[in-house]
Coordinates of C-alpha atoms in Angstrom, one line a residue:
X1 CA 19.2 -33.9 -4.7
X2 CA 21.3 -31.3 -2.5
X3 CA 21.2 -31.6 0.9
X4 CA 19.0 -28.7 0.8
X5 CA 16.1 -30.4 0.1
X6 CA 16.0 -33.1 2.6
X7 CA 13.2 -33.3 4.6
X8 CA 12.4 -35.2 8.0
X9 CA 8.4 -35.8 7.4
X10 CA 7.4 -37.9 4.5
X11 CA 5.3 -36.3 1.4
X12 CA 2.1 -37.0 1.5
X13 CA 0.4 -38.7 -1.4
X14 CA -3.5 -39.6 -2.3
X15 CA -5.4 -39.8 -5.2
X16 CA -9.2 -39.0 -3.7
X17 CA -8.3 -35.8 -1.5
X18 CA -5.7 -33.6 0.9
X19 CA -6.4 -30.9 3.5
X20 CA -3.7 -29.3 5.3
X21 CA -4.2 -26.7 8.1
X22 CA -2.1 -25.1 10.6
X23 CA -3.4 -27.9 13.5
X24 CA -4.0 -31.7 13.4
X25 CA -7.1 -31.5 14.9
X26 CA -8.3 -29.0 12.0
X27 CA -7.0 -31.1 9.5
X28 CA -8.6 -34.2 10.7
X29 CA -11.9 -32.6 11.1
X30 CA -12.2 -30.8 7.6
X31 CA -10.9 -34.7 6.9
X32 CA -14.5 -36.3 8.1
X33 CA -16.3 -33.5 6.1
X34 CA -14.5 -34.7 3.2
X35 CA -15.0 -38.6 3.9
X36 CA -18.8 -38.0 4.6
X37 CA -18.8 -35.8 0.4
X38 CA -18.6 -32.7 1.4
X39 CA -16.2 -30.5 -0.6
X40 CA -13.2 -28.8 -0.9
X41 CA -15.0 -25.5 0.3
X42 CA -16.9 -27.4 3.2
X43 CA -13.6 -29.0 4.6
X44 CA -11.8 -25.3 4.4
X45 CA -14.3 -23.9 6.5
X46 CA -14.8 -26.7 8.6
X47 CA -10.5 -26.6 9.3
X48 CA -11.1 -22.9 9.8
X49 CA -13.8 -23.2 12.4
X50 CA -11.7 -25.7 14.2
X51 CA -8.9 -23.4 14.4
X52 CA -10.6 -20.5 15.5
X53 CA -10.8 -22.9 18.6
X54 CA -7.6 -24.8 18.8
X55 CA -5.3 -21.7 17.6
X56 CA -7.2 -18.7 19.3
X57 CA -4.3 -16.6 19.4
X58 CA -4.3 -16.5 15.8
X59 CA -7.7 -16.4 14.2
X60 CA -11.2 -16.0 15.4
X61 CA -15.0 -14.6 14.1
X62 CA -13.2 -11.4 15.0
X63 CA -10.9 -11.2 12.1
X64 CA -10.5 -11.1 8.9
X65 CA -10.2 -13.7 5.8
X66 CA -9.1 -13.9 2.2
X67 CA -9.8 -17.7 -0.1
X68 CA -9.0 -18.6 -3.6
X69 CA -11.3 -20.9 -5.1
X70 CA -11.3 -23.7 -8.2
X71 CA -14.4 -25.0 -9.3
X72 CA -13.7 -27.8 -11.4
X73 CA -16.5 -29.0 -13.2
X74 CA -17.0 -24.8 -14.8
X75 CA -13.0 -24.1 -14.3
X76 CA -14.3 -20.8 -12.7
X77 CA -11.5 -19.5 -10.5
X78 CA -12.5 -16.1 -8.2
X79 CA -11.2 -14.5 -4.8
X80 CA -13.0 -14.0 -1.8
X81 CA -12.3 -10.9 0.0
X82 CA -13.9 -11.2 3.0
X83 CA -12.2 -8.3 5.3
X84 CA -13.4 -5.3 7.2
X85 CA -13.8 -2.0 6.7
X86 CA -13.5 0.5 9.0
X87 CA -16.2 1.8 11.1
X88 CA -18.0 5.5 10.2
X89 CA -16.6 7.3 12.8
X90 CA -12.9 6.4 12.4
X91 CA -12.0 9.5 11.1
X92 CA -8.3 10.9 10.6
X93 CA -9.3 13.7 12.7
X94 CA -10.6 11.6 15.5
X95 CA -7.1 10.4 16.1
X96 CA -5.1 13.0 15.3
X97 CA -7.4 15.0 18.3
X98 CA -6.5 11.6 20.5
X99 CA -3.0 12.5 19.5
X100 CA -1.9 9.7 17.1
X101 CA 0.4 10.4 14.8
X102 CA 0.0 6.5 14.0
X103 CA -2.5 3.8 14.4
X104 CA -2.0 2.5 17.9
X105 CA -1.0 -1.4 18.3
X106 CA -3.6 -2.7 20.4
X107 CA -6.8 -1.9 22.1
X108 CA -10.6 -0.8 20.4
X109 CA -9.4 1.5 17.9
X110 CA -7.0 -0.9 16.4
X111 CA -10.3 -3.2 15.0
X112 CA -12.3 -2.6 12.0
X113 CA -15.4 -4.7 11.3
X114 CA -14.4 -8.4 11.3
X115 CA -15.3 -9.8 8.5
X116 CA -14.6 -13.6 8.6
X117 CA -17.8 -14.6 9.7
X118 CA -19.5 -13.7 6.4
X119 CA -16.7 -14.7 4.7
X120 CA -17.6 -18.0 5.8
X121 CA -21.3 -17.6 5.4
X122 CA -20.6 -16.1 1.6
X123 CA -18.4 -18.9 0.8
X124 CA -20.5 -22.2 1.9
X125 CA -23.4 -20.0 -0.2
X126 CA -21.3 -19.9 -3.7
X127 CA -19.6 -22.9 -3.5
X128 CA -20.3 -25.4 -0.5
X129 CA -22.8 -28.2 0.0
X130 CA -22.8 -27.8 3.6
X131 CA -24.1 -25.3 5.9
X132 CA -22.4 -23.7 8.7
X133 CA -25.2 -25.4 11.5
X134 CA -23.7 -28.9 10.3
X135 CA -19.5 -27.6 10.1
X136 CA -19.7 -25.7 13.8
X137 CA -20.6 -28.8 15.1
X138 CA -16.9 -30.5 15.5
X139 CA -15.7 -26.0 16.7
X140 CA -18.3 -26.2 19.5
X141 CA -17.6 -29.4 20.6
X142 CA -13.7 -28.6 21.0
X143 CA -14.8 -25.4 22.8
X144 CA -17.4 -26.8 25.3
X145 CA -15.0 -29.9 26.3
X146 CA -11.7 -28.2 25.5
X147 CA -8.4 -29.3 23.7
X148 CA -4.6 -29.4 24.8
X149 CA -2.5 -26.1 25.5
X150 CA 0.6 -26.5 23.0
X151 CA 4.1 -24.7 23.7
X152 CA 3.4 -21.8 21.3
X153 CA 0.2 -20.9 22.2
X154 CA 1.5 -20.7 26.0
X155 CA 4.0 -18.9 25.1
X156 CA 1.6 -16.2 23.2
X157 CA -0.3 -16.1 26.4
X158 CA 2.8 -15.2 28.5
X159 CA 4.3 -12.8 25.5
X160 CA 0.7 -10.7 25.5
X161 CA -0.6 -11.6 29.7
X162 CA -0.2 -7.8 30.3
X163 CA -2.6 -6.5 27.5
X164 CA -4.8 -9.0 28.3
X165 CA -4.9 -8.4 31.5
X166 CA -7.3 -5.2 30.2
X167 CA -9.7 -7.5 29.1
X168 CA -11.4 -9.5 31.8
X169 CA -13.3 -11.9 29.6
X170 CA -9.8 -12.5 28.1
X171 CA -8.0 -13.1 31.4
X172 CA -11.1 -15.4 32.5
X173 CA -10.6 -17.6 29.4
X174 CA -6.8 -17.4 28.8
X175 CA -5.6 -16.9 32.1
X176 CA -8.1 -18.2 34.2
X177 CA -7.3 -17.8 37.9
X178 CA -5.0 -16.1 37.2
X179 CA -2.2 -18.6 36.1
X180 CA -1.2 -19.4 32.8
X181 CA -1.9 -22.8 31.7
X182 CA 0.9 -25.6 31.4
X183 CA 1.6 -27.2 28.4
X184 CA -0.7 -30.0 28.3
X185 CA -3.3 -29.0 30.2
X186 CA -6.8 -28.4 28.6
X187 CA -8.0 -24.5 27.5
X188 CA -12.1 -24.6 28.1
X189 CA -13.8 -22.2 26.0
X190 CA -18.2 -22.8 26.7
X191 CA -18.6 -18.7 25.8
X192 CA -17.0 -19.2 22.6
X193 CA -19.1 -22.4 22.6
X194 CA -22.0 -20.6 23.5
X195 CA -21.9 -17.6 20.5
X196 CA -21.2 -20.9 17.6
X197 CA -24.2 -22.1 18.6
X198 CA -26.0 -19.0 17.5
X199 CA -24.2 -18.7 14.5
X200 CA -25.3 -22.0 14.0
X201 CA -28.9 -20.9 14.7
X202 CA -29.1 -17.5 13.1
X203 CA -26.2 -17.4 10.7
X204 CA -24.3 -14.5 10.1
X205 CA -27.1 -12.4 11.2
X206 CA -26.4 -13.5 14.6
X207 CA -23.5 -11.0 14.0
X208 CA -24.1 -8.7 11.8
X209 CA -27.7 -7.8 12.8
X210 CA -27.9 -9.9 16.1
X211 CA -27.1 -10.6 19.3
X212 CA -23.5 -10.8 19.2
X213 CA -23.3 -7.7 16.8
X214 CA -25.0 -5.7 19.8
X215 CA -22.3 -7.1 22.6
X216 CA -19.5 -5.6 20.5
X217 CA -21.0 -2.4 19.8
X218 CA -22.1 -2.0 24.0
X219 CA -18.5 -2.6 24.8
X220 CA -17.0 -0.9 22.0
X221 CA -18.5 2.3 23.3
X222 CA -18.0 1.2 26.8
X223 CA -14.3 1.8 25.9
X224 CA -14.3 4.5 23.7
X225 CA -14.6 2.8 20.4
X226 CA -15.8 3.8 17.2
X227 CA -18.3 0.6 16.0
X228 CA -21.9 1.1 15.6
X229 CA -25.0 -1.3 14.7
X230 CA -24.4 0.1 11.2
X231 CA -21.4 -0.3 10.3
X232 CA -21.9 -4.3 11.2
X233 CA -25.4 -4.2 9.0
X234 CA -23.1 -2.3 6.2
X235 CA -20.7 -5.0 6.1
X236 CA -20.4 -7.2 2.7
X237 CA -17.7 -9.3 1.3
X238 CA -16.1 -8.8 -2.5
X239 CA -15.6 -11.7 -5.0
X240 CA -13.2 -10.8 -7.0
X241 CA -10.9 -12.1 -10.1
X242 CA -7.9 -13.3 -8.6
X243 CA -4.1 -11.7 -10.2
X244 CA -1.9 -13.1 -12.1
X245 CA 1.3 -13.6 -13.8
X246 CA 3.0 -15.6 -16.2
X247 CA 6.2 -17.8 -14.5
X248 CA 8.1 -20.4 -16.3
X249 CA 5.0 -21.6 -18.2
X250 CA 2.7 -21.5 -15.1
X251 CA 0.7 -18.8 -14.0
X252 CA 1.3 -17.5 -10.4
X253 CA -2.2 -16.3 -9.0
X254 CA -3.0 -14.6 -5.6
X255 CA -5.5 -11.6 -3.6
X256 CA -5.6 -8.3 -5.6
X257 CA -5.1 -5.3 -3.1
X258 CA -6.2 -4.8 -0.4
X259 CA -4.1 -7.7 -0.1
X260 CA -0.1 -7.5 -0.4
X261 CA -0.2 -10.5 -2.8
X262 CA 1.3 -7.8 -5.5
X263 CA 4.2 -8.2 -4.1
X264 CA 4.4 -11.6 -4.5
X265 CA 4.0 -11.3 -8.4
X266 CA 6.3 -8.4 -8.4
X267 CA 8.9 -10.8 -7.4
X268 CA 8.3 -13.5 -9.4
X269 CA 8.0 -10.7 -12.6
X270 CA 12.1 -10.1 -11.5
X271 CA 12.7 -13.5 -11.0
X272 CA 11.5 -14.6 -14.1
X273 CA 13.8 -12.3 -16.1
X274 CA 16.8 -14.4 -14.8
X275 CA 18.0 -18.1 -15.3
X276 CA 18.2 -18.9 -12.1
X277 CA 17.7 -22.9 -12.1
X278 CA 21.9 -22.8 -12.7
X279 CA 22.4 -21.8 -9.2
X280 CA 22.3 -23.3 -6.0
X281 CA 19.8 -23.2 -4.4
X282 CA 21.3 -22.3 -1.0
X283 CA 24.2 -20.3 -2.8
X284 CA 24.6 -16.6 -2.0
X285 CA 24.2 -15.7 -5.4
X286 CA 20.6 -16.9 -5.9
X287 CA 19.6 -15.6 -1.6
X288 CA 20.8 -12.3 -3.1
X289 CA 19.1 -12.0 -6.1
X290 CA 15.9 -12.8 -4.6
X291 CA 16.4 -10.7 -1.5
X292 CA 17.2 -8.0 -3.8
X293 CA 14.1 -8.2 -5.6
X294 CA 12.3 -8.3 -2.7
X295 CA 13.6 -4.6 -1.5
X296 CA 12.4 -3.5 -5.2
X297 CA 9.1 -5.3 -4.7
X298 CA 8.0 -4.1 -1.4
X299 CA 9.0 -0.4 -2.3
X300 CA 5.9 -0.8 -4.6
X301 CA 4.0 -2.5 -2.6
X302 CA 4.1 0.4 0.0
X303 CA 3.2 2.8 -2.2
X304 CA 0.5 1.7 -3.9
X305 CA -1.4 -1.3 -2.0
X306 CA -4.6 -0.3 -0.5
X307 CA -8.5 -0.3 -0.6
X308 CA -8.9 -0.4 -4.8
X309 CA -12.6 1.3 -3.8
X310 CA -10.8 4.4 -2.2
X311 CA -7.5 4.7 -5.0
X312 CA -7.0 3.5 -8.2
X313 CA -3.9 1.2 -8.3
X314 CA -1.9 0.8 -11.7
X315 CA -1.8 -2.9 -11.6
X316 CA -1.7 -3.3 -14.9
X317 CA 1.9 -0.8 -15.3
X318 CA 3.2 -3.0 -11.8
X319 CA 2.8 -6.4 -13.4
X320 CA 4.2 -5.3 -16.9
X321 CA 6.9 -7.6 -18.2
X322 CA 8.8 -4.7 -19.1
X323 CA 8.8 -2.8 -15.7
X324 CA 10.4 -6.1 -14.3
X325 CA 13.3 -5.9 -16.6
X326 CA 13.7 -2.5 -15.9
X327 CA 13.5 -3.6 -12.1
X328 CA 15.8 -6.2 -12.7
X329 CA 18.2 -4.1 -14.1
X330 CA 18.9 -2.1 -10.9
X331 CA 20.0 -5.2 -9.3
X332 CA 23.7 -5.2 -8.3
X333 CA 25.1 -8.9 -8.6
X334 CA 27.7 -7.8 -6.5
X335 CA 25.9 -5.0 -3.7
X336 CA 22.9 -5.2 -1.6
X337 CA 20.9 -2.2 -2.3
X338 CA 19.9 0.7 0.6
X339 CA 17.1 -0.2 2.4
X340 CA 13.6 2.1 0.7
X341 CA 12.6 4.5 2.8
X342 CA 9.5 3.2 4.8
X343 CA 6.6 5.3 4.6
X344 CA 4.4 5.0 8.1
X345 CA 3.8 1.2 7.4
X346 CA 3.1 -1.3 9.7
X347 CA 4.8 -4.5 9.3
X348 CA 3.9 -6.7 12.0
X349 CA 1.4 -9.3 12.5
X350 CA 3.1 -13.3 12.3
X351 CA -0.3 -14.7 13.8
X352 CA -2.6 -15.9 10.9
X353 CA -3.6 -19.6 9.9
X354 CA -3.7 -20.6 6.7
X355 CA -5.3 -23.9 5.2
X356 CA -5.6 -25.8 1.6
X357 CA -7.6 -28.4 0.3
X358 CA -8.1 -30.7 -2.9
X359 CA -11.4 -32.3 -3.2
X360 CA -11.5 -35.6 -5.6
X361 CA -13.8 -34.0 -7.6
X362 CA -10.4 -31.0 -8.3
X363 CA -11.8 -28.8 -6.6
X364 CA -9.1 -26.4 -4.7
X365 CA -9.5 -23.9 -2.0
X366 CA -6.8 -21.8 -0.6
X367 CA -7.7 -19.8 2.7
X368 CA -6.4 -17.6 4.9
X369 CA -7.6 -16.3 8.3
X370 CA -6.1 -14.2 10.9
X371 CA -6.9 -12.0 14.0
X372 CA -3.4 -10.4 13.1
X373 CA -1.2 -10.0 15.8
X374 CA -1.4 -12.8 18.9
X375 CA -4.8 -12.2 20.2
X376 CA -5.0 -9.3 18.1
X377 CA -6.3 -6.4 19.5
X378 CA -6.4 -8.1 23.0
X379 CA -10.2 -6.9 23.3
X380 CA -12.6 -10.0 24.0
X381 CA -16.1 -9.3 23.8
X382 CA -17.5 -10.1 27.4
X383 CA -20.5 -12.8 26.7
X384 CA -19.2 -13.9 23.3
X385 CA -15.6 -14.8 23.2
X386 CA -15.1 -12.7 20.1
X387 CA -10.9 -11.6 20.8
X388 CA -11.0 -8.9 18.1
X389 CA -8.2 -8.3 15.4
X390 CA -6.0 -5.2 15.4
X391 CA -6.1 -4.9 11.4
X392 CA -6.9 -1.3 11.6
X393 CA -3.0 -1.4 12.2
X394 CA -2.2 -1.5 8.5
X395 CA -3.6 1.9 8.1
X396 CA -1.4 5.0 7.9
X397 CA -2.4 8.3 9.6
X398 CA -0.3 10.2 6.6
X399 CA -3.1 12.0 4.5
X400 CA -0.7 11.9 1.4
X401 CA -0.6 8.1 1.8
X402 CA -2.8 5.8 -0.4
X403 CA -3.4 3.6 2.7
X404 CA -4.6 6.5 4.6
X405 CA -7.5 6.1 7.1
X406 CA -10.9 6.6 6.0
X407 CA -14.3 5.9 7.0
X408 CA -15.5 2.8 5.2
X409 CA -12.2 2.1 4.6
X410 CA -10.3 -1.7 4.1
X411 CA -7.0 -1.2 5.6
X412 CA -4.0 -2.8 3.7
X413 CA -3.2 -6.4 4.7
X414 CA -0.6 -9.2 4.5
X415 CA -2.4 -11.9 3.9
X416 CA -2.7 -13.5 0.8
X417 CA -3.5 -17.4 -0.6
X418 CA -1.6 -18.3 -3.2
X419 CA -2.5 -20.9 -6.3
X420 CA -0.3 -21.9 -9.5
X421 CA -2.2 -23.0 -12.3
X422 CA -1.2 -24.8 -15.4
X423 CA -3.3 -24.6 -18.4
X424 CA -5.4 -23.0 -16.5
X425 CA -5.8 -25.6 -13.9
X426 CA -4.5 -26.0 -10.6
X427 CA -1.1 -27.1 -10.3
X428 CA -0.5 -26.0 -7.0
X429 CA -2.2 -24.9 -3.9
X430 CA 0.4 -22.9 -1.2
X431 CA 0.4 -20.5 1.2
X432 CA 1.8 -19.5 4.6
X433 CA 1.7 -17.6 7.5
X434 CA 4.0 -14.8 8.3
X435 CA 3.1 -11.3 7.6
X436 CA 5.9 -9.2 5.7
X437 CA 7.1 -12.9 5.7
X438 CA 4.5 -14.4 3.8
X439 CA 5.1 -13.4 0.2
X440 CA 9.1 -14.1 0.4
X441 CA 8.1 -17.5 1.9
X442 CA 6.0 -18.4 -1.0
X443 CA 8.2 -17.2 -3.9
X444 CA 10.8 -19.3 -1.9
X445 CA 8.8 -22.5 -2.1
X446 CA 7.5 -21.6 -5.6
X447 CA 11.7 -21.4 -7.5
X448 CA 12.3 -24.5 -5.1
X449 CA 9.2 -26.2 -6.6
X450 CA 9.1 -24.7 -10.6
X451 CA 12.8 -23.9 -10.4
X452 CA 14.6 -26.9 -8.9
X453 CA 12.5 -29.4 -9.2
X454 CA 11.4 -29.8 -5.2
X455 CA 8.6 -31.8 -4.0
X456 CA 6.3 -29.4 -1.4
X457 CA 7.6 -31.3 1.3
X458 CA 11.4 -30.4 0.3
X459 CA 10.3 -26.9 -0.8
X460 CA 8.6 -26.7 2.7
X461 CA 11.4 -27.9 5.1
X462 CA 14.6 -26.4 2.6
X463 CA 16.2 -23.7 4.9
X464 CA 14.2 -20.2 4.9
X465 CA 15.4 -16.7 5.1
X466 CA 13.5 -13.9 5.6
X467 CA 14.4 -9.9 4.6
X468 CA 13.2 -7.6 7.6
X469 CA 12.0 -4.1 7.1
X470 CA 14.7 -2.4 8.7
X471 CA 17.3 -4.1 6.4
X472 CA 18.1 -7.3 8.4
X473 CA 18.2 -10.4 6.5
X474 CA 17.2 -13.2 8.7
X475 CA 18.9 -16.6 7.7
X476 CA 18.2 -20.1 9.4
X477 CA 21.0 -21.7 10.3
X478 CA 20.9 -24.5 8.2
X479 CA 22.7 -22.3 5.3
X480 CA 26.1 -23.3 4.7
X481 CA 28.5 -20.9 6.3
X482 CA 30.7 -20.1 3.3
X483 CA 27.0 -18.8 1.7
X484 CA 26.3 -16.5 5.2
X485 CA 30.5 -14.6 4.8
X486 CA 29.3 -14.2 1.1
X487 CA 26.4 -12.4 1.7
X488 CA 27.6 -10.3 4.2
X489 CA 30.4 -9.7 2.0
X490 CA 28.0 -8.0 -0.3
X491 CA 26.5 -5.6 2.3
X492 CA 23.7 -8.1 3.8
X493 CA 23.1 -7.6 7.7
X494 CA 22.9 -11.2 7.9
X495 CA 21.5 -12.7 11.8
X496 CA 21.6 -16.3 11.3
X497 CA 18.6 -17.7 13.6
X498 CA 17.8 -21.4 14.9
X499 CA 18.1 -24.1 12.4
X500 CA 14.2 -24.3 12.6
X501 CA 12.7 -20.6 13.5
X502 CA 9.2 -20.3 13.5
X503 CA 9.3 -16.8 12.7
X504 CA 9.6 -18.0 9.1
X505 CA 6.3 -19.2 8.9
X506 CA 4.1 -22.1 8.6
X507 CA 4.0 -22.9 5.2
X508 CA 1.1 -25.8 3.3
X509 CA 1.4 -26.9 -0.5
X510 CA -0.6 -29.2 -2.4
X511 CA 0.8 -30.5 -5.8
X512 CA -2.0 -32.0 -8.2
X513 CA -0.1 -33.7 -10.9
X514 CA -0.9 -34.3 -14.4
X515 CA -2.8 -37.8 -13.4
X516 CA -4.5 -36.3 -10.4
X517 CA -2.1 -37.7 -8.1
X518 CA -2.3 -35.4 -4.8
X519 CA 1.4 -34.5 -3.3
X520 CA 1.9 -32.2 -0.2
X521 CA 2.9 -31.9 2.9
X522 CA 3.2 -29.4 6.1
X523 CA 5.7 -26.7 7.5
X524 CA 6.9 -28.6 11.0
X525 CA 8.0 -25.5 12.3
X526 CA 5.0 -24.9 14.1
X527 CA 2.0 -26.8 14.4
X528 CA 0.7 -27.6 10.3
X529 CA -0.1 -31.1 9.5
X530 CA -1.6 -32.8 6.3
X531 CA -4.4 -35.6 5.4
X532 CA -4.8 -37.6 2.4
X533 CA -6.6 -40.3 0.9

């Protein structure tokens, strides 16, 4: 195997079950769910509960969540969309009159209805065993008595003190006294505590026609905000089938739109038209072909991905074979390609946690949850710890735009699980971080894995480029140097990063092979780990 593929962390291999998550302490809780029978979906919302605690910066009950799920004993396979929509009053007009001529970055405007705490609800209801009184119990307990402050979630306190410096109940909890904690000190949390608890009483109604529901919508029009008590009751979450298509004799499946999971097929369409498994798989040739398609991809995916309920999307014409050779066929072996114009679209957001797990029954859940940007909007809800997200970001303010602002309104979004199935069973379960970096970091694992024969572990830790919007390709700097001149040499703004950056995500895979046999592993370039058994 190229040097490529080595790895520093072992793969992880059991045949009874695997969870990974974005933190250790989420993996081993969604673990003991697992050890005590619970399944796959119980230990996916346990991990995700746990890291609304531990990794606060990056999810929350303020924000939104996406999951695909396996059932194995029917081999039903659906998509939870569980993400906002935004609230009645958020009109274009209302901030074109505020004088927007985009959606601002942070602050109450920037949040539509979170909608991760039904997600969870709806998802322990279709396919858990497990309630949510018995999986906050392991959240709370990190919240009341606290956990350890790790570098990067210092750092994201430091990198956002001065907007949340607007938020009091913020400041108190992240920056309390006034000092940002050290590395290894412990982050306390008894508010956050405090609102679990009546989730765990109440259940989503504790929200979305309760007590907490009634502290966001006070302070929401304490500060000018948009939210009312009926736009929270309105709230519901879609199940969905998930899309698809055919690569190399497996199926590549992800989120419909809202989600930007398009683009990930829209890659893989290209991809597939090309023999790439006679490349190298750090060469310039094969970095360029797949940046390439990317460009072609994303063009697409800014013009069409949006709410489905508000525009109809041609995903059938996108995903047709014969559009990707077409696509293919503007590729220039030789010339990277003008950056496409952007059209008004927001492209941050790297904050998100994302999670998988295999059951021993087979089983499969792959979840995503995010507050969007670090500490998202950089609102906390005084009396309930809720930080909210700033989602309402990925709307545009241009009323010729699909993904224009509407009331009601699901604004477009970057997260998307992933599966791989094979014969229409799970072959794979991946997913990462990352925003605009999330779909090139899973097409990158997926030609490592399908294409070159990679275990997730060496598809996981093989060096990881990323193509920025404004035409920037982003290149760890692990990549031989004679690939980074070639590159270049065909037009590619190349910046060559860290040899570990963790702006390229924190990628999870789960392999089920043909005997069962669980096989996965953890990004270590920030804080994922794995379990197995």
């Amino acid at each position: 195997m190229s040097k490529h593929f080595e790895t520093h962390r072992p793969l992880l291999m059991g045949d009874r079950f695997m969870i990974t998550a974005d933190h250790p302490l989420a993996v081993q809780a969604a673990a003991s769910v697992l050890e005590a029978g619970g399944n796959a979906m119980d230990a996916a919302i346990c991990a995700n509960l746990v890291l609304t605690v531990v990794r606060p910066h990056m999810s929350g009950m303020g924000g939104d969540l996406f999951a695909l799920v396996y059932k194995s004993d029917t081999g039903a396979f659906e998509a939870l969309n569980a993400s906002g929509r935004a609230p009645a009053r958020a009109t274009l007009e209302f901030f074109k009159e505020k004088g927007y001529d985009k959606m601002p970055e942070y602050g109450i405007l920037t949040s539509t209805v979170p909608g991760a705490v039904m997600g969870w609800h709806s998802a322990l209801e279709r396919h858990g065993t497990m309630g949510l009184d018995k999986l906050l119990a392991r959240a709370i307990d990190y919240a009341e008595k606290g956990f350890g402050v790790y570098t990067d979630l210092r750092k994201a306190m430091i990198d956002r003190r001065s907007k949340l410096e607007e938020s009091q109940a913020a400041m108190d909890t992240f920056i309390p006294q006034g000092k940002v904690p050290e590395v290894g000190s412990i982050l306390y949390q008894p508010t956050l505590a405090k609102s679990y608890r009546l989730l765990a009483d109440m259940g989503p109604d504790a929200f979305y026609n309760g007590p907490l529901g009634r502290a966001l919508v006070e302070y929401s029009d304490q500060l000018g905000g948009l939210f009312s008590e009926e736009d929270l009751a309105a709230h519901r979450v879609n199940w969905v089938d998930p899309l698809k298509t055919g690569y190399r004799g497996y199926e590549i499946c992800t989120q419909p739109p809202n989600s930007q999971g398009l683009a990930l097929l829209l890659q893989a369409n290209m991809l597939d038209t090309f023999d790439i498994s006679g490349l190298k798989p750090d060469s310039a040739e094969l970095i360029h072909l797949m940046v390439e398609a990317k460009k072609l991809a994303f063009a697409d995916r800014n013009a069409y991905v949006c709410d489905p309920e508000f525009n109809e999307i041609p995903l059938d014409k996108l995903l047709d074979k014969e559009l990707a050779r077409d696509q293919a066929g503007k590729i220039n072996p030789d010339q990277a390609a003008p950056q496409p114009e952007l059209r008004r679209f927001t492209t941050g957001g790297d904050d998100t946690v994302y999670l998988a797990v295999v059951d021993e029954d087979g089983n499969a859940v792959s979840l995503i949850q995010s507050i969007y940007e670090a500490f998202g909007s950089c609102v906390m809800v005084p009396d309930s710890a809720m930080v909210l997200h700033n989602r309402g970001r990925g709307f545009s303010l241009d009323p010729d735009h699909p993904n224009c602002l509407a009331p009601g309104k699901r604004p477009y979004h970057t997260l998307h699980p992933a599966m791989i199935l094979k014969d229409g069973k799970p072959a794979y379960v991946l997913g990462s971080p990352g925003a605009d970096g999330q779909t090139q970091t899973v097409i990158q694992m997926t030609t490592a894995m399908l294409d070159f024969g990679a275990d997730p572990q060496q598809a996981m830790e093989a060096p990881r480029w990323r193509a920025e919007p404004d035409g920037t390709l982003l290149m760890e700097g692990r990549f031989p140097a004679e690939t980074v001149k070639a590159l270049e040499q065909k037009g590619h703004k190349v910046k060559v990063l860290d040899d570990w950056d963790e702006v390229m995500g924190s990628s999870q895979a789960i392999r089920i092979n043909e005997n069962g046999l669980k096989m996965g592993g953890a990004d270590p370039r920030r804080q994922a780990y794995g379990i197995c058994r």
